[in-house]
Coordinates of C-alpha atoms in Angstrom, one line a residue:
E10 CA 0.0 0.0 0.0
E11 CA 2.8 2.4 0.9
S12 CA 4.7 1.7 -2.4
R13 CA 1.5 2.1 -4.4
R14 CA 0.8 5.5 -2.9
L15 CA 4.3 6.6 -3.5
Q16 CA 4.3 5.4 -7.1
D17 CA 0.9 7.2 -7.7
A18 CA 2.4 10.4 -6.4
L19 CA 5.4 10.2 -8.7
V20 CA 3.3 9.4 -11.7
T21 CA 0.7 12.1 -11.2
G22 CA 3.2 14.7 -10.1
S23 CA 1.5 15.3 -6.7
T24 CA 3.2 15.5 -3.4
V25 CA 3.9 12.4 -1.4
P26 CA 2.0 12.0 1.8
D27 CA 4.1 12.1 4.9
D28 CA 2.7 8.9 6.2
A29 CA 3.9 7.1 3.0
T30 CA 7.5 7.8 4.0
L31 CA 7.4 7.0 7.7
R32 CA 8.7 3.5 7.4
R33 CA 11.3 4.3 4.7
S34 CA 15.0 4.8 5.2
P35 CA 16.4 8.2 6.0
E36 CA 17.9 8.5 2.5
D37 CA 14.6 7.7 0.9
R38 CA 12.8 10.2 3.1
E39 CA 15.3 12.9 2.1
V40 CA 14.7 12.1 -1.6
V41 CA 10.9 12.3 -1.1
A42 CA 11.3 15.6 0.8
V43 CA 13.3 17.1 -2.0
Y44 CA 10.7 15.8 -4.5
N45 CA 7.8 17.4 -2.6
Q46 CA 9.6 20.7 -2.4
M47 CA 10.1 20.7 -6.2
I48 CA 6.4 19.8 -6.8
D49 CA 5.4 22.7 -4.6
N50 CA 7.8 25.1 -6.3
P51 CA 7.8 24.5 -10.1
G52 CA 10.5 27.2 -10.6
K53 CA 12.8 25.4 -8.2
M54 CA 12.1 22.1 -9.9
S55 CA 13.1 23.6 -13.3
I56 CA 16.4 24.9 -11.8
E57 CA 17.1 21.6 -10.1
Y58 CA 16.3 19.7 -13.3
C59 CA 18.9 21.9 -15.2
R60 CA 21.5 21.3 -12.5
L61 CA 20.9 17.5 -12.6
K62 CA 21.0 17.5 -16.4
Q63 CA 24.3 19.4 -16.4
S64 CA 25.7 17.0 -13.9
L65 CA 24.6 14.1 -16.0
D66 CA 26.1 15.6 -19.1
V67 CA 29.4 16.0 -17.3
L68 CA 29.3 12.3 -16.1
M69 CA 28.5 11.2 -19.7
V70 CA 31.5 13.1 -21.0
E71 CA 33.8 11.7 -18.3
Q72 CA 32.5 8.2 -19.0
S73 CA 33.2 8.7 -22.7
H74 CA 36.7 9.9 -22.0
R75 CA 37.3 6.9 -19.7
S76 CA 36.0 4.6 -22.4
K77 CA 38.4 6.0 -24.9
E78 CA 41.3 5.8 -22.4
N79 CA 40.4 2.2 -21.7
T80 CA 40.4 1.5 -25.5
N81 CA 43.7 3.1 -26.0
L82 CA 45.2 1.3 -23.0
R83 CA 43.9 -2.0 -24.3
A84 CA 45.5 -1.3 -27.7
D85 CA 48.8 -0.4 -26.0
I86 CA 48.7 -3.7 -24.1
D87 CA 47.9 -5.7 -27.2
R88 CA 50.8 -4.0 -29.1
L89 CA 53.3 -4.6 -26.3
K90 CA 52.1 -8.2 -26.0
K91 CA 52.6 -8.7 -29.8
E92 CA 56.1 -7.1 -29.7
L93 CA 57.0 -9.4 -26.7
D94 CA 55.9 -12.4 -28.7
I95 CA 58.1 -11.3 -31.6
Q96 CA 61.1 -10.8 -29.4
Q97 CA 60.6 -14.2 -27.8
K98 CA 60.4 -15.8 -31.3
I99 CA 63.6 -14.0 -32.4
E100 CA 65.4 -15.2 -29.3
L101 CA 64.3 -18.8 -29.9
C102 CA 65.8 -18.5 -33.4
G103 CA 69.2 -17.5 -32.1
G104 CA 68.6 -13.7 -31.8
L105 CA 69.5 -10.9 -34.1
N106 CA 72.8 -11.0 -36.1
R107 CA 74.1 -9.7 -39.4
H108 CA 73.3 -12.9 -41.2
S109 CA 69.8 -13.5 -39.9
I110 CA 68.3 -10.0 -40.6
T111 CA 69.4 -10.2 -44.3
S112 CA 68.3 -13.9 -44.7
D113 CA 65.2 -14.5 -46.8
A114 CA 64.8 -17.9 -45.1
W115 CA 65.0 -16.4 -41.6
H116 CA 62.4 -13.8 -42.4
K117 CA 60.1 -16.5 -43.8
E118 CA 60.3 -18.2 -40.5
N119 CA 59.8 -14.9 -38.7
P120 CA 57.4 -13.0 -41.0
E121 CA 56.7 -10.2 -38.4
A122 CA 60.3 -9.5 -37.6
S123 CA 60.9 -7.2 -40.6
H124 CA 58.1 -4.8 -39.7
Y125 CA 59.1 -5.0 -36.0
L126 CA 62.7 -4.1 -36.8
F127 CA 62.4 -1.7 -39.7
G128 CA 58.8 -0.5 -39.8
L129 CA 58.3 -1.2 -43.5
G130 CA 56.1 -4.3 -43.8
T131 CA 57.4 -7.8 -44.7
F132 CA 61.0 -8.4 -45.7
D133 CA 60.0 -8.6 -49.4
Q134 CA 58.2 -5.2 -49.0
F135 CA 61.2 -3.8 -47.2
K136 CA 63.6 -4.8 -50.0
C137 CA 61.2 -3.3 -52.5
Y138 CA 61.0 0.0 -50.7
I139 CA 64.7 0.3 -50.3
C140 CA 66.0 -1.0 -53.6
E141 CA 63.2 0.0 -56.0
V142 CA 61.3 2.9 -54.5
F143 CA 63.6 4.9 -52.2
F144 CA 67.1 4.2 -53.5
P145 CA 67.1 2.4 -56.9
D146 CA 70.9 2.5 -57.0
V147 CA 71.1 0.4 -53.8
E148 CA 71.3 -3.4 -54.4
F149 CA 70.1 -6.1 -52.1
A150 CA 73.5 -7.3 -51.1
F151 CA 75.1 -8.4 -47.9
R152 CA 78.4 -9.7 -46.6
S153 CA 79.2 -12.2 -43.9
S154 CA 82.0 -10.0 -42.5
G155 CA 83.9 -6.8 -43.2
N156 CA 82.3 -3.5 -44.2
L157 CA 78.6 -3.2 -44.5
T158 CA 76.9 -3.0 -47.9
E159 CA 74.7 0.0 -48.5
F160 CA 71.6 -2.2 -48.0
E161 CA 73.0 -3.3 -44.6
Q162 CA 73.7 0.3 -43.7
L163 CA 70.1 1.2 -44.4
Q164 CA 69.0 -1.7 -42.3
L165 CA 71.1 -0.4 -39.4
V166 CA 69.7 3.1 -39.8
L167 CA 66.1 2.1 -39.8
M168 CA 66.6 -0.3 -36.9
K169 CA 68.3 2.5 -35.0
V170 CA 65.4 4.9 -35.7
H171 CA 62.5 2.5 -35.5
R172 CA 63.5 0.5 -32.5
D173 CA 65.7 3.1 -30.8
Y174 CA 68.5 0.6 -30.2
E175 CA 71.6 1.8 -28.4
D176 CA 74.8 2.1 -30.4
N177 CA 76.4 -0.8 -28.6
T178 CA 73.4 -3.1 -29.4
V179 CA 73.7 -2.2 -33.1
K180 CA 77.4 -2.9 -33.1
I181 CA 76.8 -6.4 -31.6
I182 CA 74.1 -7.2 -34.2
F183 CA 76.3 -6.2 -37.1
Q184 CA 79.5 -7.6 -35.4
R185 CA 81.4 -4.3 -35.8
T186 CA 83.5 -2.2 -33.5
G187 CA 84.7 1.4 -33.6
H188 CA 83.7 4.4 -31.6
S189 CA 82.1 6.3 -34.5
F190 CA 80.8 3.3 -36.5
V191 CA 77.1 3.9 -36.0
A192 CA 77.4 7.7 -36.0
D193 CA 79.2 7.7 -39.4
I194 CA 76.5 5.6 -41.0
M195 CA 73.7 7.6 -39.5
K196 CA 75.3 10.8 -40.7
K197 CA 75.5 9.4 -44.2
W198 CA 71.9 8.2 -44.6
M199 CA 69.7 10.3 -42.3
P200 CA 69.8 13.5 -44.4
K201 CA 68.6 11.4 -47.4
L202 CA 65.9 9.7 -45.4
K203 CA 64.7 13.1 -44.0
R204 CA 64.4 14.5 -47.5
L205 CA 62.5 11.4 -48.6
G206 CA 60.2 11.8 -45.7
L207 CA 59.6 15.4 -46.5
Y208 CA 58.8 14.6 -50.2
M209 CA 56.3 11.9 -49.2
S210 CA 54.6 14.2 -46.6
I211 CA 53.8 16.8 -49.3
L212 CA 52.8 14.3 -51.9
D213 CA 49.3 14.9 -53.2
L214 CA 47.8 11.5 -52.7
D215 CA 44.2 12.7 -53.6
Y216 CA 45.2 13.7 -57.1

């Protein structure tokens, strides 16, 4: 009976009788009291409605931001997990060295390694970008020892830029020593890559 009388009041927009709230919790009685005050004063009800709507709008925006943050966080976690899986696969195959990163067979066994290391798709796509699109005068060539070929030098530069490897790590991978070994190669190729990036950034792809 008490619930029915309270529901009828809420539906019809009339005040709630005091005896309908006697056995309710203090919180419920406070809500009913506020409701009765708004029914008795339509102007106040309008102001309260606007205030509540503004609060709700703020909560909705915050919820939307949190949802986007959660989505971005989930994407970061998935990306890091994928990179960790690739790193583990590379370690199981003996790690990175001068021979493996230029080997077609090794890249076929590790199809995601090229994009992970150089940022330019599969190894076949990487070779196409380097030798046919970006630097047609550079041949796909590598040596087991001695000075790096130009193709290997570009591998070094892109690994350094894309993965942010330390110089000592790069020296170990390419089995080279020398204080300025990495710096000399970066100095040779980075200006060319910067110009290439500039040209591509201003290319009218919608033409």
